[in-house]
Tab-separated table of C-alpha atoms in Angstrom:
chain	number	residue	atom	x	y	z
Q	1	MET	CA	-143.094	25.434	110.844
Q	2	ASP	CA	-142.253	21.412	112.653
Q	3	ALA	CA	-140.590	20.555	109.897
Q	4	TYR	CA	-138.260	23.507	109.395
Q	5	ASP	CA	-136.936	23.247	112.772
Q	6	LYS	CA	-136.311	19.951	112.880
Q	7	GLY	CA	-134.102	20.671	109.416
Q	8	SER	CA	-130.949	22.325	111.032
Q	9	GLY	CA	-129.455	22.825	107.741
Q	10	ALA	CA	-132.097	24.065	105.668
Q	11	GLN	CA	-133.011	26.776	108.217
Q	12	ARG	CA	-129.511	28.142	108.473
Q	13	GLY	CA	-128.867	28.127	105.005
Q	14	GLN	CA	-132.168	30.327	104.494
Q	15	ASP	CA	-130.825	32.547	107.313
Q	16	GLY	CA	-127.138	33.079	105.852
Q	17	PRO	CA	-126.530	35.831	103.329
Q	18	ALA	CA	-126.900	34.291	99.555
Q	19	GLY	CA	-124.678	35.282	96.902
Q	20	PRO	CA	-125.146	36.397	93.436
Q	21	ASP	CA	-123.815	33.466	91.994
Q	22	GLY	CA	-125.311	30.389	93.942
Q	23	SER	CA	-124.115	30.601	97.444
Q	24	ASP	CA	-126.692	27.922	98.309
Q	25	GLY	CA	-124.309	25.708	96.740
Q	26	ALA	CA	-121.928	26.356	99.151
Q	27	ALA	CA	-124.366	25.944	102.139
Q	28	ASP	CA	-125.371	22.560	100.548
Q	29	SER	CA	-122.340	21.446	100.877
Q	30	THR	CA	-121.536	22.427	104.019
Q	31	GLU	CA	-124.918	20.425	104.981
Q	32	THR	CA	-123.838	17.517	104.171
Q	33	GLY	CA	-120.157	17.767	105.209
Q	34	GLY	CA	-120.995	18.429	108.910
Q	35	SER	CA	-118.747	17.688	111.713
Q	36	ALA	CA	-117.387	14.784	109.422
Q	37	GLY	CA	-115.984	17.320	107.199
Q	38	ILE	CA	-114.386	19.247	109.848
Q	39	ALA	CA	-112.819	16.137	111.331
Q	40	GLU	CA	-111.445	15.199	108.269
Q	41	ALA	CA	-110.134	18.717	107.025
Q	42	THR	CA	-108.242	18.400	110.804
Q	43	GLY	CA	-107.236	14.816	109.572
Q	44	ALA	CA	-105.836	16.133	106.563
Q	45	ALA	CA	-103.976	19.135	108.163
Q	46	GLU	CA	-102.134	16.848	110.881
Q	47	PRO	CA	-99.252	14.888	108.925
Q	48	THR	CA	-97.714	18.544	108.626
Q	49	GLU	CA	-97.665	19.093	112.140
Q	50	VAL	CA	-95.292	15.769	112.582
Q	51	THR	CA	-91.889	15.794	112.781
Q	52	GLU	CA	-90.979	11.685	112.680
Q	53	PRO	CA	-90.732	11.351	109.074
Q	54	THR	CA	-87.898	14.329	108.840
Q	55	GLU	CA	-85.523	11.696	109.657
Q	56	VAL	CA	-86.612	9.089	106.348
Q	57	THR	CA	-83.939	10.466	103.660
Q	58	GLY	CA	-83.495	9.454	99.955
Q	59	SER	CA	-86.660	9.322	97.764
Q	60	ALA	CA	-88.999	7.528	100.102
Q	61	GLY	CA	-88.445	11.050	102.600
Q	62	SER	CA	-89.426	13.033	99.674
Q	63	SER	CA	-92.648	11.285	98.726
Q	64	VAL	CA	-93.926	11.314	101.827
Q	65	ALA	CA	-93.277	14.794	102.458
Q	66	ALA	CA	-94.859	15.516	98.951
Q	67	GLU	CA	-97.795	13.612	99.848
Q	68	GLY	CA	-98.607	15.280	103.145
Q	69	ALA	CA	-98.068	18.554	101.401
Q	70	ALA	CA	-100.629	17.875	98.870
Q	71	GLN	CA	-103.266	16.645	101.754
Q	72	ALA	CA	-102.647	19.817	103.569
Q	73	SER	CA	-103.449	21.747	100.715
Q	74	GLY	CA	-106.367	20.694	100.416
Q	75	ALA	CA	-108.044	22.004	103.700
Q	76	ASP	CA	-105.436	25.200	104.014
Q	77	GLY	CA	-103.831	26.486	100.714
Q	78	ALA	CA	-101.553	28.444	102.430
Q	79	ASP	CA	-100.545	26.009	105.588
Q	80	GLY	CA	-100.088	23.472	102.852
Q	81	ALA	CA	-97.333	25.667	100.911
Q	82	ASP	CA	-95.459	26.757	103.835
Q	83	GLY	CA	-95.635	23.178	105.175
Q	84	THR	CA	-94.302	21.510	101.521
Q	85	SER	CA	-91.182	24.454	101.654
Q	86	GLU	CA	-90.660	23.426	105.383
Q	87	GLY	CA	-90.599	20.016	104.326
Q	88	ALA	CA	-88.177	20.520	101.178
Q	89	VAL	CA	-85.972	22.538	103.159
Q	90	ALA	CA	-85.790	19.504	105.639
Q	91	THR	CA	-85.370	17.051	103.934
Q	92	ALA	CA	-82.520	18.524	101.318
Q	93	PRO	CA	-78.910	18.128	103.800
Q	94	GLU	CA	-80.929	14.558	104.611
Q	95	GLU	CA	-80.287	13.965	100.681
Q	96	ALA	CA	-77.119	15.417	100.492
Q	97	GLY	CA	-75.500	13.562	103.127
Q	98	PRO	CA	-75.236	10.273	101.833
Q	99	ALA	CA	-73.988	11.156	98.519
Q	100	VAL	CA	-70.884	13.287	100.166
Q	101	GLU	CA	-70.450	9.428	102.379
Q	102	GLY	CA	-70.066	7.741	99.650
Q	103	ALA	CA	-67.678	9.772	97.456
Q	104	ALA	CA	-64.689	8.062	96.420
Q	105	ALA	CA	-61.448	8.711	98.468
Q	106	GLN	CA	-59.197	11.291	97.377
Q	107	PRO	CA	-55.888	10.028	95.069
Q	108	PRO	CA	-52.793	10.190	96.816
Q	109	ALA	CA	-50.329	13.209	96.101
Q	110	PRO	CA	-47.841	12.678	93.419
Q	111	ARG	CA	-44.183	11.734	94.550
Q	112	THR	CA	-41.600	14.652	94.159
Q	113	GLY	CA	-37.782	15.102	94.459
Q	114	VAL	CA	-35.504	11.907	94.450
Q	115	ALA	CA	-38.667	9.835	95.507
Q	116	ALA	CA	-40.455	10.303	92.133
Q	117	LEU	CA	-37.371	8.332	89.875
Q	118	SER	CA	-37.317	5.101	89.243
Q	119	PRO	CA	-35.341	2.424	91.122
Q	120	ARG	CA	-32.430	2.943	88.620
Q	121	TYR	CA	-32.078	6.667	88.688
Q	122	GLN	CA	-32.411	6.576	92.651
Q	123	VAL	CA	-29.307	4.046	92.742
Q	124	GLY	CA	-27.563	6.899	90.518
Q	125	ALA	CA	-28.512	9.986	92.238
Q	126	VAL	CA	-27.087	8.497	95.506
Q	127	VAL	CA	-23.651	7.036	93.766
Q	128	ALA	CA	-23.213	10.776	92.632
Q	129	LEU	CA	-24.091	12.363	96.139
Q	130	ALA	CA	-21.869	10.156	97.833
Q	131	VAL	CA	-18.746	10.632	95.154
Q	132	VAL	CA	-19.640	14.739	95.739
Q	133	ALA	CA	-19.751	13.972	99.643
Q	134	VAL	CA	-15.841	12.107	99.471
Q	135	ALA	CA	-14.874	14.697	97.036
Q	136	VAL	CA	-15.757	17.936	99.546
Q	137	CYS	CA	-14.474	15.736	102.486
Q	138	ALA	CA	-10.904	15.293	100.781
Q	139	HIS	CA	-10.611	18.614	99.553
Q	140	ILE	CA	-11.321	19.986	103.483
Q	141	GLY	CA	-8.659	17.436	104.827
Q	142	LEU	CA	-6.288	18.466	102.540
Q	143	VAL	CA	-6.642	22.181	103.227
Q	144	PHE	CA	-6.668	21.716	106.996
Q	145	LEU	CA	-3.404	19.629	106.468
Q	146	HIS	CA	-1.797	22.688	104.246
Q	147	VAL	CA	-2.937	25.146	106.851
Q	148	ALA	CA	-2.174	23.198	110.153
Q	149	PRO	CA	1.385	23.086	112.151
Q	150	SER	CA	4.136	20.446	110.579
Q	151	ASN	CA	2.825	16.914	111.529
Q	152	THR	CA	3.116	13.587	110.504
Q	153	LEU	CA	1.057	13.672	107.556
Q	154	THR	CA	2.667	16.670	106.098
Q	155	LYS	CA	6.062	14.940	106.453
Q	156	GLN	CA	5.108	12.314	104.779
Q	157	HIS	CA	2.509	13.413	102.654
Q	158	GLY	CA	3.672	16.926	102.197
Q	159	SER	CA	4.377	16.505	98.056
Q	160	VAL	CA	0.500	15.347	97.733
Q	161	VAL	CA	-1.014	17.831	99.587
Q	162	ASP	CA	1.510	20.730	97.858
Q	163	GLU	CA	0.300	19.617	94.306
Q	164	TRP	CA	-3.348	19.776	95.354
Q	165	VAL	CA	-3.595	22.992	97.208
Q	166	PHE	CA	-1.090	24.883	94.629
Q	167	PRO	CA	-1.707	27.134	92.999
Q	168	GLU	CA	-6.156	27.437	93.103
Q	169	PHE	CA	-6.206	26.628	96.704
Q	170	GLU	CA	-3.517	28.098	98.573
Q	171	GLN	CA	-3.994	29.550	102.033
Q	172	ASN	CA	-2.055	32.171	104.060
Q	173	TRP	CA	-2.039	34.039	107.272
Q	174	LYS	CA	-0.507	37.263	105.200
Q	175	LEU	CA	-4.748	38.824	106.008
Q	176	PHE	CA	-5.023	38.246	109.136
Q	177	ALA	CA	-2.264	37.728	112.224
Q	178	PRO	CA	0.490	35.769	113.076
Q	179	ASN	CA	1.989	38.316	110.065
Q	180	PRO	CA	-0.456	40.398	107.993
Q	181	LEU	CA	1.022	42.651	105.754
Q	182	GLN	CA	2.252	45.982	106.949
Q	183	GLN	CA	4.673	47.166	103.872
Q	184	ASN	CA	3.221	48.523	100.425
Q	185	VAL	CA	5.585	46.552	97.502
Q	186	SER	CA	5.658	48.593	94.226
Q	187	VAL	CA	7.715	46.515	91.697
Q	188	GLN	CA	9.121	48.563	88.865
Q	189	VAL	CA	11.256	47.567	85.429
Q	190	ARG	CA	13.184	49.231	82.789
Q	191	ALA	CA	14.995	47.685	79.480
Q	192	GLU	CA	17.942	48.184	77.260
Q	193	VAL	CA	16.611	48.149	73.569
Q	194	SER	CA	18.664	47.819	70.909
Q	195	THR	CA	16.704	50.356	68.095
Q	196	ALA	CA	16.719	49.191	64.432
Q	197	GLY	CA	19.700	51.573	63.668
Q	198	GLY	CA	21.967	49.590	65.581
Q	199	GLU	CA	22.033	52.272	68.709
Q	200	ILE	CA	21.183	50.837	72.388
Q	201	ARG	CA	18.848	53.028	74.481
Q	202	THR	CA	16.935	52.642	78.436
Q	203	THR	CA	14.128	53.503	78.919
Q	204	GLY	CA	12.546	55.112	81.791
Q	205	TRP	CA	10.818	52.751	84.897
Q	206	TYR	CA	7.477	51.183	84.052
Q	207	ASP	CA	5.721	51.240	87.742
Q	208	LEU	CA	3.989	47.409	86.835
Q	209	SER	CA	2.568	47.146	90.350
Q	210	ALA	CA	0.569	50.659	89.752
Q	211	GLU	CA	-1.267	49.304	86.721
Q	212	ASP	CA	-1.873	46.302	88.472
Q	213	GLY	CA	-3.827	48.513	91.049
Q	214	ARG	CA	-5.380	50.356	88.596
Q	215	ALA	CA	-6.853	47.429	86.520
Q	216	ILE	CA	-8.241	46.403	89.691
Q	217	ASP	CA	-9.439	49.354	91.383
Q	218	GLY	CA	-13.291	49.295	90.750
Q	219	ASN	CA	-13.748	46.257	88.852
Q	220	PRO	CA	-15.881	43.978	90.547
Q	221	LEU	CA	-14.418	40.943	88.719
Q	222	PRO	CA	-10.640	41.469	88.526
Q	223	SER	CA	-8.594	39.130	86.485
Q	224	HIS	CA	-6.421	36.360	88.616
Q	225	THR	CA	-3.114	37.589	87.003
Q	226	GLN	CA	-4.071	41.552	87.370
Q	227	GLN	CA	-4.441	40.262	91.420
Q	228	ASN	CA	-1.398	37.807	91.826
Q	229	GLU	CA	0.827	37.390	89.256
Q	230	LEU	CA	3.349	40.335	89.611
Q	231	ARG	CA	3.187	39.907	93.687
Q	232	ARG	CA	3.547	36.075	93.550
Q	233	ALA	CA	6.380	35.895	91.245
Q	234	TRP	CA	8.341	38.770	93.599
Q	235	ASP	CA	7.169	37.206	96.656
Q	236	PHE	CA	8.493	33.639	95.104
Q	237	PHE	CA	12.206	35.920	94.153
Q	238	VAL	CA	12.736	37.473	97.602
Q	239	ALA	CA	12.196	33.914	99.291
Q	240	SER	CA	14.629	32.546	96.826
Q	241	HIS	CA	17.581	34.824	97.040
Q	242	ASP	CA	19.723	35.954	100.025
Q	243	SER	CA	20.599	39.369	100.536
Q	244	GLU	CA	22.989	39.683	97.895
Q	245	ASP	CA	20.639	38.824	95.281
Q	246	ARG	CA	22.077	35.155	94.660
Q	247	PRO	CA	19.882	32.099	94.203
Q	248	VAL	CA	19.582	29.310	96.683
Q	249	GLY	CA	18.842	26.435	95.319
Q	250	LEU	CA	17.436	25.738	91.807
Q	251	ARG	CA	13.965	27.459	92.702
Q	252	GLY	CA	16.181	30.684	92.891
Q	253	ALA	CA	16.952	30.320	88.917
Q	254	LEU	CA	13.533	29.658	88.086
Q	255	SER	CA	12.092	32.776	90.214
Q	256	GLU	CA	14.668	34.870	87.712
Q	257	THR	CA	13.414	33.167	84.954
Q	258	TYR	CA	9.462	33.778	85.299
Q	259	LEU	CA	10.312	37.915	86.390
Q	260	ARG	CA	11.973	37.658	83.029
Q	261	ARG	CA	9.140	36.585	81.093
Q	262	ILE	CA	6.551	38.835	82.999
Q	263	ALA	CA	9.261	41.784	82.087
Q	264	LEU	CA	8.833	40.619	78.255
Q	265	LEU	CA	4.975	40.662	77.865
Q	266	ARG	CA	4.777	44.006	80.122
Q	267	LEU	CA	7.073	45.913	78.018
Q	268	ASP	CA	5.461	44.323	75.147
Q	269	ARG	CA	2.375	45.723	75.792
Q	270	HIS	CA	3.988	49.519	76.280
Q	271	ASP	CA	5.546	49.014	73.018
Q	272	ALA	CA	8.739	49.875	74.669
Q	273	ALA	CA	11.127	48.638	72.033
Q	274	GLY	CA	9.763	51.250	69.459
Q	275	PRO	CA	9.509	50.028	65.658
Q	276	GLY	CA	11.919	47.426	64.948
Q	277	GLY	CA	13.805	47.515	68.286
Q	278	VAL	CA	14.639	44.959	69.986
Q	279	VAL	CA	15.072	43.946	74.097
Q	280	GLU	CA	18.476	43.221	74.897
Q	281	ARG	CA	18.202	43.261	78.871
Q	282	VAL	CA	15.907	43.862	82.101
Q	283	GLN	CA	16.347	45.444	85.266
Q	284	TYR	CA	13.646	45.293	88.772
Q	285	ARG	CA	14.317	47.040	91.506
Q	286	SER	CA	11.145	47.775	94.234
Q	287	ARG	CA	9.691	50.355	96.317
Q	288	THR	CA	8.912	49.436	99.583
Q	289	THR	CA	6.515	51.806	102.060
Q	290	ASN	CA	5.866	50.984	105.596
Q	291	VAL	CA	1.862	50.885	106.437
Q	292	LYS	CA	1.432	53.709	108.604
Q	293	PRO	CA	-0.112	52.154	112.238
Q	294	PRO	CA	-3.088	53.462	113.468
Q	295	PRO	CA	-2.887	56.471	116.008
Q	296	TRP	CA	-3.913	54.724	118.931
Q	297	SER	CA	-1.257	52.627	118.661
Q	298	GLY	CA	2.019	54.689	119.400
Q	299	GLU	CA	3.836	52.877	117.853
Q	300	LYS	CA	6.709	54.715	115.361
Q	301	VAL	CA	7.601	53.301	112.251
Q	302	SER	CA	10.052	55.022	109.154
Q	303	ASP	CA	8.247	56.716	106.161
Q	304	ARG	CA	11.194	56.753	104.280
Q	305	PRO	CA	10.615	53.809	101.149
Q	306	THR	CA	13.388	51.371	100.576
Q	307	LEU	CA	14.862	50.658	97.035
Q	308	ARG	CA	16.067	47.460	96.231
Q	309	GLU	CA	17.677	47.248	92.419
Q	310	LEU	CA	18.449	44.103	91.233
Q	311	PRO	CA	21.272	43.449	88.201
Q	312	TRP	CA	20.561	43.622	84.618
Q	313	TRP	CA	19.576	40.344	83.389
Q	314	SER	CA	20.180	39.385	79.858
Q	315	VAL	CA	16.779	38.235	78.152
Q	316	ALA	CA	18.494	36.665	74.978
Q	317	ALA	CA	17.340	32.879	76.012
Q	318	GLU	CA	13.615	34.281	76.285
Q	319	THR	CA	13.716	36.399	72.634
Q	320	GLY	CA	15.879	34.452	70.954
Q	321	GLY	CA	13.238	31.130	71.574
Q	322	ALA	CA	10.539	33.633	70.618
Q	323	ASP	CA	12.516	34.540	67.207
Q	324	ALA	CA	13.318	30.566	66.167
Q	325	GLY	CA	9.405	29.541	66.724
Q	326	ARG	CA	8.416	32.578	64.943
Q	327	ALA	CA	10.890	31.528	61.973
Q	328	GLY	CA	9.598	27.875	62.424
Q	329	ARG	CA	5.922	28.924	61.921
Q	330	GLU	CA	6.907	31.034	58.847
Q	331	GLY	CA	8.795	28.097	57.759
Q	332	GLY	CA	6.139	25.435	58.179
Q	333	ALA	CA	3.471	27.851	56.099
Q	334	ALA	CA	5.362	28.532	53.445
């Protein structure tokens, strides 16, 4: 009995519940371990609570975390598993850090526009832009001199300005003040025709202005000739003739020739001469009507049209030249 009293491990082993599959072995292990086994288990679990190694990165930090997790799992399986997962989560950002910091710098963005060209082509682009800029400035300057009041430059170099501006870039004040158009002018023409039977007949009046108006109305891109050919030709004639329809200078004769050719072209479109007929003479007339002023102006103008009838003009020079040219072409073809 005394021996059993002195051996605390044996007595306690007998008192504990015996398992069917050898609980005695478990009791023996407890006896041999004692307090030293408890201290050893506590020491193995302690590294999981120390957080100082979390600053260590790379493979060394991973090895330390893995070793601490393995030692902790020997004493407490659940706590060891938690420690291992926490260590892995804690070291994952540290492992990714050095990889991001050591990444190579991104290449610079590619050049665009003129900067992307070679030096040779850059020089060519600069020269082209300079030429365009000089041409635009010269055009603006010439147009400005054309519309500006008479000055020293226009008196000395007026011919150069006119050659550049006319006819495509002409500027005038007829749409706005000081002299907007206040009249509607209708230009009409008729002809004397020599028929195939030798008779002379006179056609009716063809309203050329009305024809141009119908061609322009509703057309988003009307022809330049439909808009300006007849109007400019009539303005040219009026400006170069006196009130008796007599030409003033050489430009007066030129304006008459211009109107005769326009008349022949328009009459040919309508087949005014008929089969075998020939246009011998043409006659122009104009019908001018004042534009009604707005009701609030109080201005009074006449609404009666004014007619201006020109003398008959022979077109033998124009038709003779055309017949001679036609005969020459036929002879050359033969």
